[in-house]
XYZ file of C-alpha atoms in Angstrom:
542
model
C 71.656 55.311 10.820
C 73.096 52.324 8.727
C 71.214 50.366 10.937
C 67.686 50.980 10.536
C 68.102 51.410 7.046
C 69.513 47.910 6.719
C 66.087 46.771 8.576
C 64.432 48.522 6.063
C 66.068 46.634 3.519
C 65.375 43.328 4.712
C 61.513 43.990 5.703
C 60.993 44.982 1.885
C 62.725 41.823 1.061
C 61.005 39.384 3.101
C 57.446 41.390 2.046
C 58.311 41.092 -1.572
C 57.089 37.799 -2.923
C 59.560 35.210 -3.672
C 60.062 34.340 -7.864
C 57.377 31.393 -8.531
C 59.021 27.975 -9.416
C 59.741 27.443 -13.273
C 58.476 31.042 -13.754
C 60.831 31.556 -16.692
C 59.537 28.498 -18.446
C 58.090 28.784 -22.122
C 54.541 28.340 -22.911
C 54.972 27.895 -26.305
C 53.450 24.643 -26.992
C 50.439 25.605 -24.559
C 49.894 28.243 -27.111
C 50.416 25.715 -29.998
C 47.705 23.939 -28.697
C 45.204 26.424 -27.690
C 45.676 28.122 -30.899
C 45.181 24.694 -32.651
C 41.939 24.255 -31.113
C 40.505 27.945 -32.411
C 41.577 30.379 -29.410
C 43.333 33.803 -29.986
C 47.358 33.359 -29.213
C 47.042 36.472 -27.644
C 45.346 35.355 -24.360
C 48.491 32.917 -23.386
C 51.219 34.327 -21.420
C 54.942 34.147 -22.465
C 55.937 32.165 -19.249
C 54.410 30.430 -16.581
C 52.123 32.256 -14.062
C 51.167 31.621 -10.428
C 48.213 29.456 -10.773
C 46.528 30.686 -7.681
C 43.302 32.261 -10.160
C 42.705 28.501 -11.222
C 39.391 26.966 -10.422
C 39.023 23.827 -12.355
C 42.350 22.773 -12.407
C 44.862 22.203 -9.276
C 46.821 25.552 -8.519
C 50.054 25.515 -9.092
C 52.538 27.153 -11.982
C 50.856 27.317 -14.826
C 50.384 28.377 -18.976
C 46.508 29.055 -18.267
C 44.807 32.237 -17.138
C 41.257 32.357 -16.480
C 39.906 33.171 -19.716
C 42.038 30.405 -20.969
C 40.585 27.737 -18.440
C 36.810 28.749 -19.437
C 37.388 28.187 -22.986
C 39.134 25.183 -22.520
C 36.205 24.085 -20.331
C 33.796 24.818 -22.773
C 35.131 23.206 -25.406
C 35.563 19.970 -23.171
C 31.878 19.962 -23.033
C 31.053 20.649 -26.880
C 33.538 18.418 -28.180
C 31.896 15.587 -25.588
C 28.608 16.849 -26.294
C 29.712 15.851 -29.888
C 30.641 12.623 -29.339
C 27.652 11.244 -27.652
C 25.155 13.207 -30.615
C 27.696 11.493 -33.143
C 27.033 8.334 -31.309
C 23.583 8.535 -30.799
C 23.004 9.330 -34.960
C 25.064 5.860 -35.561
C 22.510 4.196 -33.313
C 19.598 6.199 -34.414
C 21.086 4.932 -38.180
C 21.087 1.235 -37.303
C 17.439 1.845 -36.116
C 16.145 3.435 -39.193
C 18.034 0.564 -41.709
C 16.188 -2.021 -39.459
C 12.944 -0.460 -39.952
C 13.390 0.241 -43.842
C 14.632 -3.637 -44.627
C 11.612 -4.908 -42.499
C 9.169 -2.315 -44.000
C 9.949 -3.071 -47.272
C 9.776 -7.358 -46.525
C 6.526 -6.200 -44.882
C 4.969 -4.358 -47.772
C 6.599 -6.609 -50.358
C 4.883 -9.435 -48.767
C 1.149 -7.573 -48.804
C 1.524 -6.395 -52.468
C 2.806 -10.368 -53.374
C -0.457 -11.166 -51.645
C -2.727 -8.048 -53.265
C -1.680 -9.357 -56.728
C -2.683 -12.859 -56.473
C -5.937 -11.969 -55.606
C -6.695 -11.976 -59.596
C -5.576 -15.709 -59.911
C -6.991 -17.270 -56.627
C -9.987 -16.079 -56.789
C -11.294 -16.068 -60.666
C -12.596 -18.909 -60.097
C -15.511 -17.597 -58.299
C -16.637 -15.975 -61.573
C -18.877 -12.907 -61.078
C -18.618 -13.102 -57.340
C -14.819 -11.826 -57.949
C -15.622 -9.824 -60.885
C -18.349 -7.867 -58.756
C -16.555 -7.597 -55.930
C -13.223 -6.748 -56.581
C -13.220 -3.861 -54.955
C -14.417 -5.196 -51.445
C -11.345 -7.728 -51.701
C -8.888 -4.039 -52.574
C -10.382 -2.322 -49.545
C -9.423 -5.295 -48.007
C -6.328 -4.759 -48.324
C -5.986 -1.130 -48.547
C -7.862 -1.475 -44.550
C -4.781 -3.892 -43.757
C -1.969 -1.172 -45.579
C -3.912 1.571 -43.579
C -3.490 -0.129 -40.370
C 0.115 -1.357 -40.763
C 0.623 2.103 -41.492
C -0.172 3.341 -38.190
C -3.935 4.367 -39.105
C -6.535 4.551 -35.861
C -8.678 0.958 -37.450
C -10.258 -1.367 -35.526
C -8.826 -4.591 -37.132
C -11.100 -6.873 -35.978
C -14.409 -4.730 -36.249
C -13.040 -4.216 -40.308
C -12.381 -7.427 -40.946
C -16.093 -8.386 -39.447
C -17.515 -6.064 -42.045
C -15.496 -7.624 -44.403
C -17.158 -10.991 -43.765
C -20.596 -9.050 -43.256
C -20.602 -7.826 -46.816
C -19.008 -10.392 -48.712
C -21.858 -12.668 -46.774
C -24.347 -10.215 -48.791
C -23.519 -10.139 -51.709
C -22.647 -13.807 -51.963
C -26.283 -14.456 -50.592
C -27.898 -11.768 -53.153
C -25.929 -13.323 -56.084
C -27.101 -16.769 -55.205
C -30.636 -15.979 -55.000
C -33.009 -15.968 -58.107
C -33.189 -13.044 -59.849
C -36.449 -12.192 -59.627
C -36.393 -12.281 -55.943
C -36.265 -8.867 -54.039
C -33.827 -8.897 -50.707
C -33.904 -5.235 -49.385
C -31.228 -3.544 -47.668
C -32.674 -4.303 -44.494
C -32.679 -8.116 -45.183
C -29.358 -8.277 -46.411
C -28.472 -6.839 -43.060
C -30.143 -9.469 -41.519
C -28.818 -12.449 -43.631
C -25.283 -10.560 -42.405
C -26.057 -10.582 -38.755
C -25.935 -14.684 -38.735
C -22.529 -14.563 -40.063
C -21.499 -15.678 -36.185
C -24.176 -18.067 -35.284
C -24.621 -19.715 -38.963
C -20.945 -19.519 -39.592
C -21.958 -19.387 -43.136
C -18.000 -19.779 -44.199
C -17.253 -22.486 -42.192
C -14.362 -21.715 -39.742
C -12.325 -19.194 -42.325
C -13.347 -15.986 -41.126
C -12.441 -16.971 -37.205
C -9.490 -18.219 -37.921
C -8.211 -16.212 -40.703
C -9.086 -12.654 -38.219
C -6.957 -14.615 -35.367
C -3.891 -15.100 -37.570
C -4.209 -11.682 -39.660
C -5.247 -9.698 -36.408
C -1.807 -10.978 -35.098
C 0.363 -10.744 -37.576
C -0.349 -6.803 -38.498
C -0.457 -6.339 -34.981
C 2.919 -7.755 -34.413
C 4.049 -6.045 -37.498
C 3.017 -2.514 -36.621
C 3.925 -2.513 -33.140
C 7.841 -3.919 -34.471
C 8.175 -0.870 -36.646
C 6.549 1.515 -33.685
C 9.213 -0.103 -32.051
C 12.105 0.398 -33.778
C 10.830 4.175 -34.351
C 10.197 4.852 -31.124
C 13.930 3.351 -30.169
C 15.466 5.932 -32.597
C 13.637 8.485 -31.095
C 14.059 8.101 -27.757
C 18.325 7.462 -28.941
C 17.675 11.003 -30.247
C 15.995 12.768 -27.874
C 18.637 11.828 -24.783
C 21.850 12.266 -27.072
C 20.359 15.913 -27.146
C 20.118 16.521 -23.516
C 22.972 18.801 -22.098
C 26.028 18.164 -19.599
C 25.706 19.773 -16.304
C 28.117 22.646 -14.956
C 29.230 19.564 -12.436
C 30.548 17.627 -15.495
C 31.487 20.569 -17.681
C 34.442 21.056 -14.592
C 35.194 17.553 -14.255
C 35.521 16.791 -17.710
C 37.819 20.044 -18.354
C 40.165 18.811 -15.140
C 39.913 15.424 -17.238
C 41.103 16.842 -20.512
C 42.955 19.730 -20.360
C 44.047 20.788 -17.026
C 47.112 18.589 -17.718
C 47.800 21.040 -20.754
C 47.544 23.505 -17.620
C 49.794 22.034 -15.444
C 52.099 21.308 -18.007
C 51.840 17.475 -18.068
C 50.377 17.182 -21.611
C 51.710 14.068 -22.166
C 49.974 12.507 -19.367
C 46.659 10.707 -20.920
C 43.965 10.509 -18.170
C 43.959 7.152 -15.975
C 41.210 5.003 -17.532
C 39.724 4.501 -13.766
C 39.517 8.554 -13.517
C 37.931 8.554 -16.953
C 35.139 5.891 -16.017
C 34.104 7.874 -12.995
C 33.950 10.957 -15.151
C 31.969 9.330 -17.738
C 29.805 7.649 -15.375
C 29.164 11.036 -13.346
C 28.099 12.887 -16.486
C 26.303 10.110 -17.987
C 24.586 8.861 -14.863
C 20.689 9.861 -15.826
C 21.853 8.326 -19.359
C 22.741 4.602 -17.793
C 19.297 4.964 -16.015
C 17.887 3.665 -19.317
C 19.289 0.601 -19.138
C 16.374 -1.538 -17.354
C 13.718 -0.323 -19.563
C 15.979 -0.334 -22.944
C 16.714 -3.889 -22.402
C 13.359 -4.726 -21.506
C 12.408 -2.911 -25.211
C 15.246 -4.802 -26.909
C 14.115 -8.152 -25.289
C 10.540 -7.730 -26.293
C 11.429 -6.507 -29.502
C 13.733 -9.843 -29.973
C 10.744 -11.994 -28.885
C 8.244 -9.997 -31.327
C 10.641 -10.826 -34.357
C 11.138 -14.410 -33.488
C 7.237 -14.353 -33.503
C 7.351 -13.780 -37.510
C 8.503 -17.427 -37.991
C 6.208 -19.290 -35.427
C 3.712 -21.031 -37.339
C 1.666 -19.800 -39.094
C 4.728 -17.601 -40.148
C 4.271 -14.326 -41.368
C 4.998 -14.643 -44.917
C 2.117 -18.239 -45.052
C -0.557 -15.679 -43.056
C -0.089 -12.352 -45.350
C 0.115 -15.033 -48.712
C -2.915 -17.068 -47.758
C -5.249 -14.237 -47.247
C -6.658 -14.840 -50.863
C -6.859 -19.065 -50.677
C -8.421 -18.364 -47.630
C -11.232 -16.227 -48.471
C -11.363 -18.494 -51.962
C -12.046 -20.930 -49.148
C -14.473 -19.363 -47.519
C -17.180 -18.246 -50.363
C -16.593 -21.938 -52.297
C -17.865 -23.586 -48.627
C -20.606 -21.013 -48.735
C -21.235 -22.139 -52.205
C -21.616 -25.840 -51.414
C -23.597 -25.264 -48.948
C -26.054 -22.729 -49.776
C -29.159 -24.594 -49.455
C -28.856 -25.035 -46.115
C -27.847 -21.999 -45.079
C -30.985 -20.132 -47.260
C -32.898 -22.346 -44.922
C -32.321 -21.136 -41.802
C -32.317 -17.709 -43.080
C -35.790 -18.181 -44.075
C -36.507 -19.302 -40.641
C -34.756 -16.079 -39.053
C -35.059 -13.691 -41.620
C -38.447 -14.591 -42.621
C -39.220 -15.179 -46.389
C -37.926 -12.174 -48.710
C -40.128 -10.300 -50.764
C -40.755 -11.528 -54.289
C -42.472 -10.058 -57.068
C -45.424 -12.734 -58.500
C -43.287 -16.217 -58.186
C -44.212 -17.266 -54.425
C -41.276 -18.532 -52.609
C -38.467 -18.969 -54.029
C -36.406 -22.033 -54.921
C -33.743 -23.140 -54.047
C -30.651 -22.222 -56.355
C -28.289 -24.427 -57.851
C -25.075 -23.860 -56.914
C -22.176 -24.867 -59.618
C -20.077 -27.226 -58.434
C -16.022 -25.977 -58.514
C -13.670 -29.045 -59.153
C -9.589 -29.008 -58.182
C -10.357 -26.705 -55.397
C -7.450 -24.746 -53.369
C -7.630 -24.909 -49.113
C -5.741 -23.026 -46.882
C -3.727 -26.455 -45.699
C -2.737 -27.435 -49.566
C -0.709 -23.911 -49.778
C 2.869 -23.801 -49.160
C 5.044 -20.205 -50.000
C 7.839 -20.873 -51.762
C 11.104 -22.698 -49.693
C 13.080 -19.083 -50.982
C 10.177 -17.333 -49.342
C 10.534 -19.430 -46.081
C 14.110 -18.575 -46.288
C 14.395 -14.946 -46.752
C 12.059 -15.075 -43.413
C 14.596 -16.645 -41.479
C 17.213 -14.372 -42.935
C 14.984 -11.324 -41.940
C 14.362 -12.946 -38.567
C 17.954 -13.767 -38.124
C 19.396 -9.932 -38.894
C 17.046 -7.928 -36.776
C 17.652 -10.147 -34.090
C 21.567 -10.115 -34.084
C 21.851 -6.258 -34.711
C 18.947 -5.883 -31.264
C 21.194 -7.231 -29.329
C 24.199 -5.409 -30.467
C 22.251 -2.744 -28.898
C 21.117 -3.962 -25.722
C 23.879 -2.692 -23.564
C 24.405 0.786 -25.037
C 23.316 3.121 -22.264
C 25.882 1.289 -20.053
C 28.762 1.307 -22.143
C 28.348 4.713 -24.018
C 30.788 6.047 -20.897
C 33.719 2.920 -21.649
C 32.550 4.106 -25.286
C 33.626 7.892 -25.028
C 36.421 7.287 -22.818
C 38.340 5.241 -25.530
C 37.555 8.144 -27.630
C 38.366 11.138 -25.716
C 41.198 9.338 -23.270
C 42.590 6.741 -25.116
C 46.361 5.673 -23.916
C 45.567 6.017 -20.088
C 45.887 2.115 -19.463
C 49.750 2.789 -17.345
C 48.430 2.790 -14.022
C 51.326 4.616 -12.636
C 51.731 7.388 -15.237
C 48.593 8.701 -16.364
C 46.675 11.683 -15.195
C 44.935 11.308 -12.360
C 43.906 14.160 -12.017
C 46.168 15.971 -9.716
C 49.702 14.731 -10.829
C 50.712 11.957 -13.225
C 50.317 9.503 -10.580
C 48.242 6.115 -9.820
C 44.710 7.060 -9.640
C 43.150 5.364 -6.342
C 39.364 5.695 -5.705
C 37.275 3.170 -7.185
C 35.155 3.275 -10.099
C 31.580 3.924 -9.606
C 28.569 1.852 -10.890
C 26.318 2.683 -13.372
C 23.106 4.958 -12.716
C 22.098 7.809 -10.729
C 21.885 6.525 -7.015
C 25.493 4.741 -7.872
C 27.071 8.295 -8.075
C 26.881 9.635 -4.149
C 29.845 9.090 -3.807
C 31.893 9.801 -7.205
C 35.136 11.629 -6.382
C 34.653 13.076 -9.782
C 31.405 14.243 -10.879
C 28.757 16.238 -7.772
C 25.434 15.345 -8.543
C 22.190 15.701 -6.085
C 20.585 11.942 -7.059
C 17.138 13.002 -5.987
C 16.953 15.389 -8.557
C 16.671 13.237 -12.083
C 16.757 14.875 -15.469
C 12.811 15.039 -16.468
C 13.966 14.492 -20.252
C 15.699 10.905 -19.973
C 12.709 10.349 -17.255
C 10.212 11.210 -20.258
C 11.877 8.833 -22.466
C 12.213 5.906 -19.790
C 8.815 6.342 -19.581
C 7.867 5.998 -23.450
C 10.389 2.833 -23.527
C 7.859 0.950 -20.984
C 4.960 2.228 -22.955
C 6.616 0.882 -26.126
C 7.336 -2.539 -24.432
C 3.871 -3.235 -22.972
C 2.362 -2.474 -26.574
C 4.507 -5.224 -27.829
C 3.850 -7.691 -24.946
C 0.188 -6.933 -25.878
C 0.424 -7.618 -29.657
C 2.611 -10.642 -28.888
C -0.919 -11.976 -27.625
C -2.686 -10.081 -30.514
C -3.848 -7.278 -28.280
C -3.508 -3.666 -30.146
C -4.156 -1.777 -26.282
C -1.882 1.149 -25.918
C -1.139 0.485 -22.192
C 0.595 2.938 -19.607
C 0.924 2.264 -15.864
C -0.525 5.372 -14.300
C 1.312 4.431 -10.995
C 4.466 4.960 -12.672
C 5.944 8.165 -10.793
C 7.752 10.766 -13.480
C 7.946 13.938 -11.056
C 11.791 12.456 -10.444
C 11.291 12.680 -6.398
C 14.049 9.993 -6.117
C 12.495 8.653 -3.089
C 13.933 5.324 -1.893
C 17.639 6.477 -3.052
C 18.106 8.172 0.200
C 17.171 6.664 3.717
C 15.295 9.135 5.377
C 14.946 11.782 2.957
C 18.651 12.533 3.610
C 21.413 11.984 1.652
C 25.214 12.077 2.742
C 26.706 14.922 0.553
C 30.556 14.494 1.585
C 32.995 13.597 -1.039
C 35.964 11.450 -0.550
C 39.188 13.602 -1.458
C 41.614 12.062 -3.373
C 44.762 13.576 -1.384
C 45.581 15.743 1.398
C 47.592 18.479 -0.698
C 47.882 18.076 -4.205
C 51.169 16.646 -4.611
C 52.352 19.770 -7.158
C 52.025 22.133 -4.412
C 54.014 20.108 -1.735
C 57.154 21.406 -2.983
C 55.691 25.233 -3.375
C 54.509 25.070 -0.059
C 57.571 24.101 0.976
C 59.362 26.590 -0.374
C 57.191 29.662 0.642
C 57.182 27.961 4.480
C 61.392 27.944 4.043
C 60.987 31.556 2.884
C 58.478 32.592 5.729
C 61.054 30.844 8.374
C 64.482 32.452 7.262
C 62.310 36.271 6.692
C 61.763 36.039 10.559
C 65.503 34.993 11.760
C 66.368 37.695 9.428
C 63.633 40.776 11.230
C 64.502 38.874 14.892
C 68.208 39.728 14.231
C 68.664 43.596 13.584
C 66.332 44.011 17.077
C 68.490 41.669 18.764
C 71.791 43.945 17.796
C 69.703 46.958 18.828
C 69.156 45.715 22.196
C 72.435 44.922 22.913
C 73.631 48.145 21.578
C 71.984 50.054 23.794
C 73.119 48.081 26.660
């Protein structure tokens, strides 16, 4: 009878399960910690658990139930989510104090320029007098433009020669000669074969077209840069990285290795998992940041920016006072095109004498000011130091956030690898999409892009080519229809098919080694134990 019962005994033993290693350890500072960062206390056990319910973090005793590990997981993501926003406004900031410190050189420059009208041109008498308000819509055209309004530059600036061609020619004529409206129009339309001002007007619409071209398109630039900064600091972290970032951050708070900063190795390939459609910006952002480099060097090639915008009004002082001194001729040949105007009772008319203007100005005696010439240079020199600060931001935003959110990981033997507090040993990915197939870290399917950062990729070439354009004085808004957004990812995979294994980083995690080892132990000596009451039984009955 004492027998069986004793079997009994040891079958309920050997089914019971064994006490889990550290299980009376305190998680105390687990729930210091978790409590710290918002969480109810309540949800943290008093000692260590079995960590077989873990699913981000290696299993193994542990502080963290599942609740615990989904909070913690989610809060890896916000607080990284954070970081890259928070870095993103700092670049979208740099972007915006670029464009306000050129905007307002720009618009100081055109108002310097506006205001000397008055003095350059009073001179001309009654031919300023009359038409100061063709020379302000001048300039109000140019403002509009700069701006971002839909003008045609070159066709307003034609009209601008057109009509101040007219009325020059009506206020030079006798006064009791009639020119209708449909003469004037004709005396305008050999503006380009008469060249009636000389060479001003072709070369003045060549140097203005470029600069404001140049001009506009920078700002665009630096607008659309901030935008496109914005827009992709926005776009969420997969479910792939929300795991590997909490296995990152705070499974060793789990595990109970909190003082074990993340190796800077398994931190990179975390980064670079989670930020791979990011880094795919890089071509085309440095392309942008190039181009926009080139464009503001562009502001100091003669004729600079600041001797273009400040000669407008010597140049079109120019222009009527060689129409002036030549006006006989050029009545003649309209007479021979235009036919002779209609004149009240005097026959045709004579020719009018013009007044001769002594002392003056040409476009080649004007030179701006040396502290005018010198604040360009400055301007020049600024924007172009703080663009290339920029250049390589996409590719080290990961390094970036890794100093941030794993600083201290640098002991290559003692830092969390992700596992144990070990060496970590794969190698660190490179940059980009197609470079992740094989991250240890971080799963991601590289055909499938994210269509936001493919949007904005997209607007950086469109941004680029507009400058390359106005760097030749072309305002064409150009996009390359051949460009492919639908993120197919062909060419990243041969065949169509890509290799989806993933390189483990151990056999075992090394924290279970020693629980395995102790449940086989316990599964070996439960079995001598159940082999040895049937043993006695037998030979009992013999």
């Amino acid at each position: 009878m004492r027998l069986p019962v004793l079997l009994c005994v040891l079958v309920s033993l050997c089914a019971a399960p064994g006490p889990v290693a550290g299980a009376d350890r305190s998680c105390s500072d687990l729930r210091q910690f978790y409590t710290g960062k918002g969480f109810t206390s309540e949800r943290v056990p008093q000692t260590e658990i079995s960590g077989e319910h873990l699913r981000m973090c290696p299993q193994g005793p542990t502080c963290c139930t599942s609740t615990m590990e989904e909070d913690l997981a989610g809060l890896s993501t916000k607080e990284t989510e954070g970081l890259i926003r928070e870095a993103g406004r700092s670049l979208q900031a740099v972007f915006n104090g670029l464009h306000r410190s050129f905007d307002m050189y720009f618009t100081e420059l055109h108002g310097r320029s506006e205001r000397s009208l008055q003095e350059v041109l009073s001179p001309l008498g009654p031919l300023y007098s009359q038409n100061s308000r063709l020379y302000a819509d001048l300039y109000t055209d140019l403002r509009q433009y700069y701006r971002g309004s839909a003008l045609n530059l070159d066709e307003n600036l034609s009209e601008f020669w057109s009509r101040l061609l007219e009325r020059t020619f009506k206020a030079s004529a006798p006064t009791d000669v009639s020119l209708s409206e449909d003469y004037l129009e004709c005396v305008a339309k050999q503006q380009e074969t008469l060249r009636p001002f000389g060479d001003v007007p072709r070369d003045m619409k060549a140097k203005v077209i470029r600069a404001f071209v140049t001009a506009r398109s920078f700002v665009q630039g630096l607008l659309v840069s901030a935008d496109v900064v914005r827009k992709v600091s926005q776009v969420s972290l997969s479910p792939e990285c929300e795991r590997a970032l909490m296995k990152l951050l705070y499974c060793p708070h789990c595990r109970g290795v909190a003082s074990a900063k993340p190796c800077s190795s398994y931190c990179a390939n975390v980064m670079k998992g989670c930020l791979a459609n990011q880094a795919d910006l890089n071509p085309e952002w440095q392309n942008l940041i190039d181009t926009m480099i080139q464009v503001a060097s562009s502001f100091s090639t003669e004729p600079s920016l600041d001797v273009v915008l400040s000669s407008i009004p010597v140049r079109i002082y120019e222009a009527v006072h060689y129409l002036q001194e030549n006006m006989d001729a050029f009545t003649a040949k309209v007479y021979q095109t235009c036919g002779m105007p209609g004149e009240p009772g005097t026959g045709s008319p004579t020719p009018h004498e013009q007044k001769k203007k002594s002392g003056s100005l040409t476009a080649s005696e004007y030179k701006p000011s040396p502290t005018a010439g010198l604040r360009l240079e400055m301007q020049v020199s600024d924007l172009s130091s703080k663009l290339r600060e920029m250049r390589q931001y996409w590719i080290q935003l990961s390094l970036a956030l890794c100093g941030k959110l794993a600083p201290g990981g640098n002991s290559q033997d003692k830092c969390w690898n992700g596992i144990t507090k070990a060496r970590y040993l794969p190698e660190v990915m490179g940059d980009g999409l197609a470079n992740q197939i094989n991250n240890p870290e971080v799963e991601l399917d590289i055909t499938k892009p994210d269509m936001t950062i493919r949007q904005q990729i997209m607007q950086l070439k469109i941004m680029s080519n507009r400058l390359k354009n106005a760097l030749d004085g072309n305002d064409v808004d150009f996009q390359d229809a051949s460009d492919d957004i639908s993120g197919s990812g062909s060419g990243m995979c041969v065949g169509g098919q890509c290799p989806r294994s993933r390189p483990g980083l151990y056999a075992y995690s090394p924290d279970n080694n020693r629980v395995r080892g102790a449940a086989a132990f316990q599964t070996g000596f439960c079995s001598l134990l159940l082999l040895l009451p049937v043993t006695l039984l037998l030979l009992l009955q013999r």
